[in-house]
mmCIF file of C-alpha atoms in Angstrom:
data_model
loop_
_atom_site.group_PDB
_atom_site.id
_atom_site.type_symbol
_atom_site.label_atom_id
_atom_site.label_comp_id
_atom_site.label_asym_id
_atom_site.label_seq_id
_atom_site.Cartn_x
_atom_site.Cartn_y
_atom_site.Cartn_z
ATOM 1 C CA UNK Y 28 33.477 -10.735 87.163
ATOM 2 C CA UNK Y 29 31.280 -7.949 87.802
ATOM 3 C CA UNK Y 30 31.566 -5.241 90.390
ATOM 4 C CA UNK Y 31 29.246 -5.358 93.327
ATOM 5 C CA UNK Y 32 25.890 -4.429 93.263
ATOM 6 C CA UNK Y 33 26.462 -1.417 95.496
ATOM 7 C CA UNK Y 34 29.243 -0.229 93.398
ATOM 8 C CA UNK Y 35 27.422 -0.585 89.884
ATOM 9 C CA UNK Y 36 24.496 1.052 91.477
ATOM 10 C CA UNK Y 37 25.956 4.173 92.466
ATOM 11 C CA UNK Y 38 27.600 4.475 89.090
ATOM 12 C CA UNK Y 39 23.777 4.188 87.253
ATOM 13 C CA UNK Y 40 22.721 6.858 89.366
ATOM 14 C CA UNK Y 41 25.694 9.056 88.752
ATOM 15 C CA UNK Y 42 25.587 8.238 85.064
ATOM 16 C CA UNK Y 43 21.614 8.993 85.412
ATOM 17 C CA UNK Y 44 22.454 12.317 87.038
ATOM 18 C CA UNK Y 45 24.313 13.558 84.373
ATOM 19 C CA UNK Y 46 21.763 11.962 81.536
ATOM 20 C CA UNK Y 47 19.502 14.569 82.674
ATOM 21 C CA UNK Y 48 21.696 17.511 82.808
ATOM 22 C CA UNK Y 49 22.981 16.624 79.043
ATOM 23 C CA UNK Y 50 19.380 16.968 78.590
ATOM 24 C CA UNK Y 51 18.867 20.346 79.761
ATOM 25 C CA UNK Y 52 22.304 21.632 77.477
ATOM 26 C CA UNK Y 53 19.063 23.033 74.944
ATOM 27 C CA UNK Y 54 19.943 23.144 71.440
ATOM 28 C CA UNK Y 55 23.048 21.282 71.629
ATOM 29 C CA UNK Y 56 24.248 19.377 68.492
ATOM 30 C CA UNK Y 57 25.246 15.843 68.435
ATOM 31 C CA UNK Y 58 28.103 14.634 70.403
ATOM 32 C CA UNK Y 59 31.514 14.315 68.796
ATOM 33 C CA UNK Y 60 33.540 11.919 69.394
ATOM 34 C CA UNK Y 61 37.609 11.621 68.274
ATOM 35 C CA UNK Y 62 39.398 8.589 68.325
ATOM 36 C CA UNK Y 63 42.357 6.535 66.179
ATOM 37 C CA UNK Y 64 40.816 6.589 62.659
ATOM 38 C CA UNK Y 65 41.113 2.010 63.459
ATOM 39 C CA UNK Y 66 39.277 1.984 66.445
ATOM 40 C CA UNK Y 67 36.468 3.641 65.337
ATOM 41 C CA UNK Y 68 34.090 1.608 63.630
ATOM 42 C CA UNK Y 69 34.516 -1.018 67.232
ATOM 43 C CA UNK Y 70 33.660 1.525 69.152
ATOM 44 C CA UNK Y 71 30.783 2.911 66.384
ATOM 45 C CA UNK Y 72 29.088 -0.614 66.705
ATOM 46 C CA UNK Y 73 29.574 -0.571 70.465
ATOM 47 C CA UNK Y 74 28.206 2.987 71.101
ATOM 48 C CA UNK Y 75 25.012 2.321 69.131
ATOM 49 C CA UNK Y 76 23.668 1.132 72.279
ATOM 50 C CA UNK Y 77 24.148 4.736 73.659
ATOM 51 C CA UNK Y 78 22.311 5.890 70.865
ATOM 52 C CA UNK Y 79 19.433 4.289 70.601
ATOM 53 C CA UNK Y 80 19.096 4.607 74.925
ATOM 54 C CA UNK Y 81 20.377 8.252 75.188
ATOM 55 C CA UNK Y 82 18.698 9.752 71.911
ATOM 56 C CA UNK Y 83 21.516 11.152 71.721
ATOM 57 C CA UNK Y 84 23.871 11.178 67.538
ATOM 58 C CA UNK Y 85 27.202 10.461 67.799
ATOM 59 C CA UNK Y 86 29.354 12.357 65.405
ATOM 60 C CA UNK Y 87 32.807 10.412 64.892
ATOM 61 C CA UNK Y 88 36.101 11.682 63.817
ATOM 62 C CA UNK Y 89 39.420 10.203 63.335
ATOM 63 C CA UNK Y 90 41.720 12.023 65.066
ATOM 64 C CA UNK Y 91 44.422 12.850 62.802
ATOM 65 C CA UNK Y 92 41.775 14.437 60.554
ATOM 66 C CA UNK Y 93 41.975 17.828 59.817
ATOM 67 C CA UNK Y 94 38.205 18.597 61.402
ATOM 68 C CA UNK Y 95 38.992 16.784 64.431
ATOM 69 C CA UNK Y 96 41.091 19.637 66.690
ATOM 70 C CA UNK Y 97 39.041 21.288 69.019
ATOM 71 C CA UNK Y 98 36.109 20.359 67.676
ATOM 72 C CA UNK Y 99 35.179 17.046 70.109
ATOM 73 C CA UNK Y 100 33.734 16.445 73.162
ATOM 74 C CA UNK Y 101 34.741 13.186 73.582
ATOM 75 C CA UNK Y 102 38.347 11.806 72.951
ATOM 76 C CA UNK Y 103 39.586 8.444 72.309
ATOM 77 C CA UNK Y 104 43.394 8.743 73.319
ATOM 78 C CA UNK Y 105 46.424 6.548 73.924
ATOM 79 C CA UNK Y 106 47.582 5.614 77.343
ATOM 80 C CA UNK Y 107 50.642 7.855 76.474
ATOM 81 C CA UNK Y 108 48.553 11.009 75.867
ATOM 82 C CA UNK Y 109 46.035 10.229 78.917
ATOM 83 C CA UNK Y 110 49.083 9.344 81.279
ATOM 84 C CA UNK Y 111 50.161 13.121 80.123
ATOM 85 C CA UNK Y 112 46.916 14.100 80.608
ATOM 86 C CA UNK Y 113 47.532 13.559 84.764
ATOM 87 C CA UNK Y 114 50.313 14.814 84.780
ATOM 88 C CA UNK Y 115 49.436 17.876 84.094
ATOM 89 C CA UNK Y 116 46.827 17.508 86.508
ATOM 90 C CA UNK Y 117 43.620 17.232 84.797
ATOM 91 C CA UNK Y 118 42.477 13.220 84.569
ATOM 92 C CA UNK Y 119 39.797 11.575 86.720
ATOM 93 C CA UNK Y 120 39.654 7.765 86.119
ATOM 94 C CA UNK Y 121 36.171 6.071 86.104
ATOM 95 C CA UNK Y 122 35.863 3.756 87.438
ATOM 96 C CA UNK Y 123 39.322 3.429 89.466
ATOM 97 C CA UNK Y 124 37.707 1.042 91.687
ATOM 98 C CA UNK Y 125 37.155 -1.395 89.873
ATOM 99 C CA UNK Y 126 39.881 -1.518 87.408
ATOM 100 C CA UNK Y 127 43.056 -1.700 87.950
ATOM 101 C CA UNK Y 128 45.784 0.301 86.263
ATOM 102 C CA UNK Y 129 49.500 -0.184 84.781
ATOM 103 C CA UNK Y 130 51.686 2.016 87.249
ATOM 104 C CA UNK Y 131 51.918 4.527 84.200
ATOM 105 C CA UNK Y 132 48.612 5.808 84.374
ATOM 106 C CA UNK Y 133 47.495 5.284 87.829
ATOM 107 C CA UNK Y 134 50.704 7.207 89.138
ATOM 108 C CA UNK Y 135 49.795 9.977 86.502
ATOM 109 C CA UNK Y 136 45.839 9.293 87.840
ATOM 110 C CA UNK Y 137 46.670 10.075 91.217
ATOM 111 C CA UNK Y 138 48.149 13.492 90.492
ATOM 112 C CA UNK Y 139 45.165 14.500 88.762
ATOM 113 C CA UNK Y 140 42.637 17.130 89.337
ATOM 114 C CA UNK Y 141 39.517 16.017 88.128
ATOM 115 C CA UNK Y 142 38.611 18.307 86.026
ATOM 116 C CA UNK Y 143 38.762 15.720 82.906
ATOM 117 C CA UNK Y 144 36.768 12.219 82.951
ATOM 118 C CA UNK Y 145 38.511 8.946 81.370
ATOM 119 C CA UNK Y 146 38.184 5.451 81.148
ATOM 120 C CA UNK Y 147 40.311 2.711 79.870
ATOM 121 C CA UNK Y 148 38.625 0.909 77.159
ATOM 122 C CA UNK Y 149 40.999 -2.355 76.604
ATOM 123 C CA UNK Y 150 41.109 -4.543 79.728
ATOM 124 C CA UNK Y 151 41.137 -7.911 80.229
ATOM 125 C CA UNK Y 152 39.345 -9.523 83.209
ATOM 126 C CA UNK Y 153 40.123 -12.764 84.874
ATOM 127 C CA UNK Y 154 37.503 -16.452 84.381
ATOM 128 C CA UNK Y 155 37.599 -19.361 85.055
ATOM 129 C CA UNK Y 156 34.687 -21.729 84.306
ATOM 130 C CA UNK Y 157 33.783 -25.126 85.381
ATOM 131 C CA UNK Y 158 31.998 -28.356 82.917
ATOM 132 C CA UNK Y 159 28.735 -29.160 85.174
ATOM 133 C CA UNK Y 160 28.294 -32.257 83.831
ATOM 134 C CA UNK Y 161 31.826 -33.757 84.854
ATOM 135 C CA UNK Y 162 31.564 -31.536 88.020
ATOM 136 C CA UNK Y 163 28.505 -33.674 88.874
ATOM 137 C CA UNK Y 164 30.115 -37.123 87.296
ATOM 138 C CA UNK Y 165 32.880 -36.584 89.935
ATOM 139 C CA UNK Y 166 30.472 -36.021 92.884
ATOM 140 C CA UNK Y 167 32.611 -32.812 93.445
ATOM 141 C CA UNK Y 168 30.631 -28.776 94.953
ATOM 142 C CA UNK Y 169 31.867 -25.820 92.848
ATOM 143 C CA UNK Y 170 34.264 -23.847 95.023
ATOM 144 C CA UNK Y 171 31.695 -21.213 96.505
ATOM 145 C CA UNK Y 172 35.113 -18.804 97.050
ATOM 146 C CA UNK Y 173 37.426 -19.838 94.869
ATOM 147 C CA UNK Y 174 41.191 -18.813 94.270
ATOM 148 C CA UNK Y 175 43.785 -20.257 92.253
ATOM 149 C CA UNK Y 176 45.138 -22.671 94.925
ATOM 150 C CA UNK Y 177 41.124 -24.452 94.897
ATOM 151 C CA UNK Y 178 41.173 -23.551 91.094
ATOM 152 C CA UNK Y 179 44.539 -25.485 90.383
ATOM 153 C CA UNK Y 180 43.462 -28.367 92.887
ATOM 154 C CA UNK Y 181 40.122 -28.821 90.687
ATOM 155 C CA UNK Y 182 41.681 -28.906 88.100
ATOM 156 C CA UNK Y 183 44.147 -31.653 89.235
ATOM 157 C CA UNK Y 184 41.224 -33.443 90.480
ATOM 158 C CA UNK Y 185 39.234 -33.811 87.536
ATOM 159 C CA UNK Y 186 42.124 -34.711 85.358
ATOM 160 C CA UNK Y 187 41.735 -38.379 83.652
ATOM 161 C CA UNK Y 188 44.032 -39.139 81.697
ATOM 162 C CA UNK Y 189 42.485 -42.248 80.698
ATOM 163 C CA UNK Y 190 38.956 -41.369 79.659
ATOM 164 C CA UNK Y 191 40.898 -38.054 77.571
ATOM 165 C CA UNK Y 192 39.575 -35.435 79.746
ATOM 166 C CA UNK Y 193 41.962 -32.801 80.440
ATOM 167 C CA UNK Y 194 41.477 -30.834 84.129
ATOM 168 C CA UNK Y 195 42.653 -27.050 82.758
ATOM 169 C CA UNK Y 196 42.601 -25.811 78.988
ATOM 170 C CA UNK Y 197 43.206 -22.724 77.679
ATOM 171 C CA UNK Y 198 44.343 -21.272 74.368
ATOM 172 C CA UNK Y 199 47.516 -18.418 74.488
ATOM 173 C CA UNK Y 200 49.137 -19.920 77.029
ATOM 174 C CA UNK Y 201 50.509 -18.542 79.076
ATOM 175 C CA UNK Y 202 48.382 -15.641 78.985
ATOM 176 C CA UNK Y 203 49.500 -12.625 80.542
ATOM 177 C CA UNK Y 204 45.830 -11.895 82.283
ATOM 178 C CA UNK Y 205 46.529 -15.069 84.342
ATOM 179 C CA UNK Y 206 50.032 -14.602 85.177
ATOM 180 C CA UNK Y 207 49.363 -11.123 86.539
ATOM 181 C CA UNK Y 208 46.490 -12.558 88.502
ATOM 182 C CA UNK Y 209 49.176 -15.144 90.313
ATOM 183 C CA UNK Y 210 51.236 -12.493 90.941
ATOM 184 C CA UNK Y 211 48.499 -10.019 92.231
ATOM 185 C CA UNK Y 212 47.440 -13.238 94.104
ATOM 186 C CA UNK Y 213 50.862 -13.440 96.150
ATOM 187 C CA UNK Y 214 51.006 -10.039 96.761
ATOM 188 C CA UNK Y 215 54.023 -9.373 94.171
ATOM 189 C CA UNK Y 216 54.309 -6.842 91.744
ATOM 190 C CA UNK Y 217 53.295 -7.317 88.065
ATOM 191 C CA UNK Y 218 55.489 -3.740 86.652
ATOM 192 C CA UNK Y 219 58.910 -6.119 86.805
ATOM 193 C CA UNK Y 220 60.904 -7.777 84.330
ATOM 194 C CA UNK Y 221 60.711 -11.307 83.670
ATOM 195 C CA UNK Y 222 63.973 -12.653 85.681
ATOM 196 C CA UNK Y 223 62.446 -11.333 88.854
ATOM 197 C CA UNK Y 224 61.917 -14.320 91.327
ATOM 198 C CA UNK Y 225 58.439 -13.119 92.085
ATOM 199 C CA UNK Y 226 58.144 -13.898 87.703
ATOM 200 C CA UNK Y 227 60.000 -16.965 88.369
ATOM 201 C CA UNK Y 228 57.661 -18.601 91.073
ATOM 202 C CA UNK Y 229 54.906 -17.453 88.913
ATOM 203 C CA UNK Y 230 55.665 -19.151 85.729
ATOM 204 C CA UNK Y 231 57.225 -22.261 87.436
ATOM 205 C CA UNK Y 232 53.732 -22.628 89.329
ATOM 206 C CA UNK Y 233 51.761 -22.233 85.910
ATOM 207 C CA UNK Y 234 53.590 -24.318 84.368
ATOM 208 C CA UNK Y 235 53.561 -27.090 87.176
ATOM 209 C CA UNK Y 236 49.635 -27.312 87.144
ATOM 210 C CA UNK Y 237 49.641 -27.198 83.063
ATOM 211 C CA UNK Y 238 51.937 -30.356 83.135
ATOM 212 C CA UNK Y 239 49.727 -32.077 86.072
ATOM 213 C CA UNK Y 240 46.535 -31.227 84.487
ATOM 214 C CA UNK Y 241 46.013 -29.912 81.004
ATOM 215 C CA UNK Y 242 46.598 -31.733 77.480
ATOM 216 C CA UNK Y 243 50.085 -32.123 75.904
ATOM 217 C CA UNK Y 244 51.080 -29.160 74.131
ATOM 218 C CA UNK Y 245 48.997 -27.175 75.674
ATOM 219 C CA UNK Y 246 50.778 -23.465 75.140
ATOM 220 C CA UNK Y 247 50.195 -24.207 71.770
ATOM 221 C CA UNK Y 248 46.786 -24.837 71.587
ATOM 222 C CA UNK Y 249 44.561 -23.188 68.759
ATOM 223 C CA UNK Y 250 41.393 -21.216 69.518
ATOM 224 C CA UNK Y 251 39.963 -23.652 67.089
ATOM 225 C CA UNK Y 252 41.337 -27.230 69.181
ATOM 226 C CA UNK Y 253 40.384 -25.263 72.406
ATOM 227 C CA UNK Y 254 37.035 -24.633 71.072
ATOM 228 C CA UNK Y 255 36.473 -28.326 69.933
ATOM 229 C CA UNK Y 256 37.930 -29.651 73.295
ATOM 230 C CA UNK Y 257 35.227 -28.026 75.039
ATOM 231 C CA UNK Y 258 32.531 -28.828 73.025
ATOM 232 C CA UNK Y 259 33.440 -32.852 73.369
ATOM 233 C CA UNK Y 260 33.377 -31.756 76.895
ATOM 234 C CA UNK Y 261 36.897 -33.088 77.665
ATOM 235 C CA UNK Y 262 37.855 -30.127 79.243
ATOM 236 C CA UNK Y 263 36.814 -29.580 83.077
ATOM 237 C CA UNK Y 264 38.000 -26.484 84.070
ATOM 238 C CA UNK Y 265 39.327 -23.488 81.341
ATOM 239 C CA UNK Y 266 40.235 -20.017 80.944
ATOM 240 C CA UNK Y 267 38.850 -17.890 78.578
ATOM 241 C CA UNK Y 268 35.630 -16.652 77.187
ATOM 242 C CA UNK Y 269 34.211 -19.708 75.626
ATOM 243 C CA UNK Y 270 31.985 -20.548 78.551
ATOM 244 C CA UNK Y 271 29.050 -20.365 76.089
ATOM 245 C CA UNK Y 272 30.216 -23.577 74.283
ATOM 246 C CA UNK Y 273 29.530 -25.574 77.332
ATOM 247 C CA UNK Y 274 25.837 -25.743 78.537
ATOM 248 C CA UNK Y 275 25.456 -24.607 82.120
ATOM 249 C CA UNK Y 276 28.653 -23.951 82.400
ATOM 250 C CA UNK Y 277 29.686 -22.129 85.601
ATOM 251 C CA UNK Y 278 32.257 -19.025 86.223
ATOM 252 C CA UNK Y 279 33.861 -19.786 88.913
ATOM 253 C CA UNK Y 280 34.617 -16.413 91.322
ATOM 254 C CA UNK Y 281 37.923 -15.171 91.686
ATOM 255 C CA UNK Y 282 39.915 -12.683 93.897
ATOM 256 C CA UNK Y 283 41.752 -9.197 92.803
ATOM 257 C CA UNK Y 284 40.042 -7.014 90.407
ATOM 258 C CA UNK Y 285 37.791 -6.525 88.362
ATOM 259 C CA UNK Y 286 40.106 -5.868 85.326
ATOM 260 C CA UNK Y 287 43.244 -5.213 84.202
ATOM 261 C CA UNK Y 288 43.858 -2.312 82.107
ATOM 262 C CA UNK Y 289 46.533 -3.557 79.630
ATOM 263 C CA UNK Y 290 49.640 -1.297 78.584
ATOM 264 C CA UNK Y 291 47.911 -0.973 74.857
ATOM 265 C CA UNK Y 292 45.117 0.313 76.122
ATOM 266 C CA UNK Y 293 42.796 3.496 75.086
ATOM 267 C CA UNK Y 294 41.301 6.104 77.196
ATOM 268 C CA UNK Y 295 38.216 7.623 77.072
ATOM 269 C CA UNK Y 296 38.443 11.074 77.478
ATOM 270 C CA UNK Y 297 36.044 14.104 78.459
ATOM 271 C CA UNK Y 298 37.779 17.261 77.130
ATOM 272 C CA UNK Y 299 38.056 20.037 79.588
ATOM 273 C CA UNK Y 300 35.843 22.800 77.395
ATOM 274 C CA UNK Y 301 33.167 20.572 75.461
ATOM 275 C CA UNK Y 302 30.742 21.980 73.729
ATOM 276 C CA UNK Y 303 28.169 19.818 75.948
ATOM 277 C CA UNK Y 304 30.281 19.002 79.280
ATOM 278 C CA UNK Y 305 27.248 16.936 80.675
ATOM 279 C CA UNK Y 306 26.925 14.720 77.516
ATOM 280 C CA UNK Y 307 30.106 14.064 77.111
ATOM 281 C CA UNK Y 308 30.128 12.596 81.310
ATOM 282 C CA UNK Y 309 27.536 10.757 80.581
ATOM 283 C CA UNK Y 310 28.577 8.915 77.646
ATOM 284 C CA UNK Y 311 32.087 7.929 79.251
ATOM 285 C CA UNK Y 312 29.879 6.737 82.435
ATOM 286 C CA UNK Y 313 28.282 4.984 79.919
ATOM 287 C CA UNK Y 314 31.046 3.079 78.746
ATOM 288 C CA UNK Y 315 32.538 2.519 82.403
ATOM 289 C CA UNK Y 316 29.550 0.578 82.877
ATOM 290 C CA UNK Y 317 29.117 -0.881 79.055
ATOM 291 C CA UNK Y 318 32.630 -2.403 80.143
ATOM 292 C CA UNK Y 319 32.433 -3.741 83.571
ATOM 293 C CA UNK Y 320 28.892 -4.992 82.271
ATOM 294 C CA UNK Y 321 30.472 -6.897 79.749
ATOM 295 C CA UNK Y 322 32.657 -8.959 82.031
ATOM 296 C CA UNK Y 323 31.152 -12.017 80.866
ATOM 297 C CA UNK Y 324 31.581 -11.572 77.048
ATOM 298 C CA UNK Y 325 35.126 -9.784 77.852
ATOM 299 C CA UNK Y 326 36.824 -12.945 80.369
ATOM 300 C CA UNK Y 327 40.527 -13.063 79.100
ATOM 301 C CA UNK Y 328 39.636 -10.871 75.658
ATOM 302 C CA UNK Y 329 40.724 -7.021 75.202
ATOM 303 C CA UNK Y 330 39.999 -4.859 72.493
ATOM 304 C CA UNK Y 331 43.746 -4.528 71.686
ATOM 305 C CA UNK Y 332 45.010 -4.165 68.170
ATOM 306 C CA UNK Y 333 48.738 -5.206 67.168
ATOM 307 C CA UNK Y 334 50.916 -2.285 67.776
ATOM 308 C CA UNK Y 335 54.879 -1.403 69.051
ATOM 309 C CA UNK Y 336 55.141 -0.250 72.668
ATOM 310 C CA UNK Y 337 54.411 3.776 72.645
ATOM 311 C CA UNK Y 338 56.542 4.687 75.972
ATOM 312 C CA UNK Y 339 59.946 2.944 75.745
ATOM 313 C CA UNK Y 340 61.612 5.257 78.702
ATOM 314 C CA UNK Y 341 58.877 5.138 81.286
ATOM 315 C CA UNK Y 342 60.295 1.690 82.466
ATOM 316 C CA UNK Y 343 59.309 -1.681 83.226
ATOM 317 C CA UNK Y 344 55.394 -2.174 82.317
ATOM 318 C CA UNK Y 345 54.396 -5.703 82.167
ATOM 319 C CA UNK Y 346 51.416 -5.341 79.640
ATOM 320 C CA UNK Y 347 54.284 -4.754 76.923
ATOM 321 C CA UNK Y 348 54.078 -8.292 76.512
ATOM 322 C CA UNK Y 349 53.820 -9.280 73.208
ATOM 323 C CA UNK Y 350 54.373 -12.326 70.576
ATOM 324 C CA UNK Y 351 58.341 -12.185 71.321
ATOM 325 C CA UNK Y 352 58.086 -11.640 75.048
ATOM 326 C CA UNK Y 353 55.268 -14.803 75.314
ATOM 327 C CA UNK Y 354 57.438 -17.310 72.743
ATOM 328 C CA UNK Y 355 60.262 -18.400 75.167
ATOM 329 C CA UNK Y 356 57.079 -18.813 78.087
ATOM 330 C CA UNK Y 357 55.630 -21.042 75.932
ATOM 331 C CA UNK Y 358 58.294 -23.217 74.743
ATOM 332 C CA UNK Y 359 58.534 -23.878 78.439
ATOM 333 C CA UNK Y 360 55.484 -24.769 78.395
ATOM 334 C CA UNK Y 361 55.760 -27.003 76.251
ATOM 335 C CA UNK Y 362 58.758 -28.904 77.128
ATOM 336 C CA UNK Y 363 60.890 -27.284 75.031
ATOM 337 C CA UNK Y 364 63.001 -25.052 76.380
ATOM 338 C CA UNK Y 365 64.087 -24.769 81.030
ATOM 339 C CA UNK Y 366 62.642 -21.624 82.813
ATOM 340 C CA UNK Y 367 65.685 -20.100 83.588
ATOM 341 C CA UNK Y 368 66.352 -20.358 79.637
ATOM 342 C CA UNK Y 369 63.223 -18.924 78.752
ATOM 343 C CA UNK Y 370 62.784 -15.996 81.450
ATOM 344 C CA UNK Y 371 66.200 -14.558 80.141
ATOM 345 C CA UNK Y 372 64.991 -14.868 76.738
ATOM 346 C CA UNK Y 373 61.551 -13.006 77.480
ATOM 347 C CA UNK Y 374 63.177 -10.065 79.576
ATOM 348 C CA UNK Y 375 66.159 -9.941 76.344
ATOM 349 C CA UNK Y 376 63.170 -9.677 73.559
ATOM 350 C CA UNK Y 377 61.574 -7.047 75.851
ATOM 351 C CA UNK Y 378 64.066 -5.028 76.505
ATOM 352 C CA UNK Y 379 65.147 -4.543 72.930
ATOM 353 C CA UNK Y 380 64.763 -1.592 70.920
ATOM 354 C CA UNK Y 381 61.544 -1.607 68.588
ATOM 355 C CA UNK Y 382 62.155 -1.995 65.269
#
């Protein structure tokens, strides 16, 4: 989902603005860039983009090197270290709007200055797409503003059991993008355990429509049989990014926002004394709108890498979902195990200590 026109619009113009003033810093050297010594060739391949537009080089370091302190203008940091970052009162998010944050960050956000720029680089945005062709076949419009009420009620439409085509696939269910997006939905909070009701409801309603409407097993689906169901065209409505598999297929629009900045997340940010302040804004623009450009390439994918949780006392964040938190949701799922059951189990295997 993309951000409106007006919105992006502003932001090229703003990241335009300060394209020309990195121009006039004369005799600057390349910009230089720190970030985890992992992420970096991602974001290396990414940023050549940048490059090539901005004429600008990018210099990367990994930031546990011993060349990498004070030295950057650019830093690629952990939510931990950007949520300190506001605290102390020196973090502007771009582009807030349009993204929206775990409370950890956008509570440290809001006490911010603005004297720093940053950007969260691993989001995952919300999309649901539609098969034309049995769209058309059952003499059914496209919702022009659709929800997930109209989304689930397609879906259970253009089930048929008997001619094998299944009315909602996905792969990882139940992913956490769409469960925060119910919850966001219905006006409930997405920062609480598991064995809150508002959780409860949530998961009971996902797992309703997946039993109604989508093919047996289907928690347990593999990227590869979700891929292949799609491609037979058995599947009429999905989530995910695989909307290129099906020609003409159509993203549906959906409510909320734009993204969701996950709890593993990095943060682009400007330092506060770079050697060339107005490069440096620019190229984090840059990436605010690289991101939110990508929406369509980036529906239900981040650019998280396996990791622990890095902020055990800072309380209940519901992007520290990970493989043991999703298990129990997805034996549900599947049949296997009642919600009660597997709600406890999900908020026991989250609250744990690492290790």
């Amino acid at each position: 989902m993309r951000p409106p026109p007006s919105r992006r619009g502003l932001a090229a113009l703003a990241a335009f603005a300060v394209l020309l003033a990195a121009a006039g810093e004369a005799g600057a050297a390349g910009l230089v860039v720190t970030a985890p010594a992992a992420e970096i060739p991602a974001l290396r391949e990414r940023a050549a983009a940048w490059e090539q537009d901005s004429g600008e080089r990018l210099t990367w370091l990994a930031a546990d090197s011993e060349h990498a302190e004070g030295s950057a203008d650019v830093a690629i940091v952990s939510l931990a270290a950007a949520a300190a970052l506001g605290r102390a009162g020196s973090l502007r998010l771009q582009p807030a709007a349009a993204i929206e944050l775990p409370p950890l960050l956008a509570d440290a956000v809001a006490a911010g200055a603005g004297t720093r720029i940053g950007l969260p680089l691993r989001v995952e945005l919300p999309a649901v797409s539609v098969d034309p062709v049995l769209l058309a076949r059952a003499e059914l419009p496209a919702p022009a503003d659709a929800d997930w009420e109209s989304v689930f009620a397609l879906a259970r439409r253009l089930a048929n059991p008997v001619g094998e085509v299944h009315g909602l696939c996905a792969t990882g269910i139940p992913h956490a993008t769409l469960l925060r997006a119910l919850l966001h939905d219905a006006g409930e909070s997405w920062a609480e355990p598991y064995a809150t009701a508002a959780w409860r409801t949530q998961a009971a309603r996902y797992a309703k429509i997946l039993a109604q409407a989508a093919p047996p097993n289907a928690a347990s689906l593999s990227a590869i049989e979700f891929e292949a169901l799609l491609a037979s065209r058995r599947c009429a409505v999905w989530l995910g990014a695989a909307a290129h598999i099906v020609p003409g297929a159509r993203r549906l629009p959906l409510p909320g926002a734009a993204a969701y900045a996950n709890g593993r997340m990095l943060v682009a940010v400007q330092l506060a004394e770079p050697a060339r302040p107005a490069a440096g804004a620019a190229f984090v623009q840059w990436l605010a709108e690289e991101l939110l450009a990508s929406a369509d390439s980036l529906a239900l994918a981040t650019f998280e890498q396996p990791g622990s949780r890095e902020w055990p006392d800072e309380g209940w964040l519901w992007e520290e979902v990970d493989a043991a938190g999703e298990e129990p949701l997805r034996r549900h799922v599947d049949g296997l195990l009642p919600l009660d059951e597997a709600l406890a189990e999900a908020a026991a295997a989250l609250t744990a200590p690492d290790g």
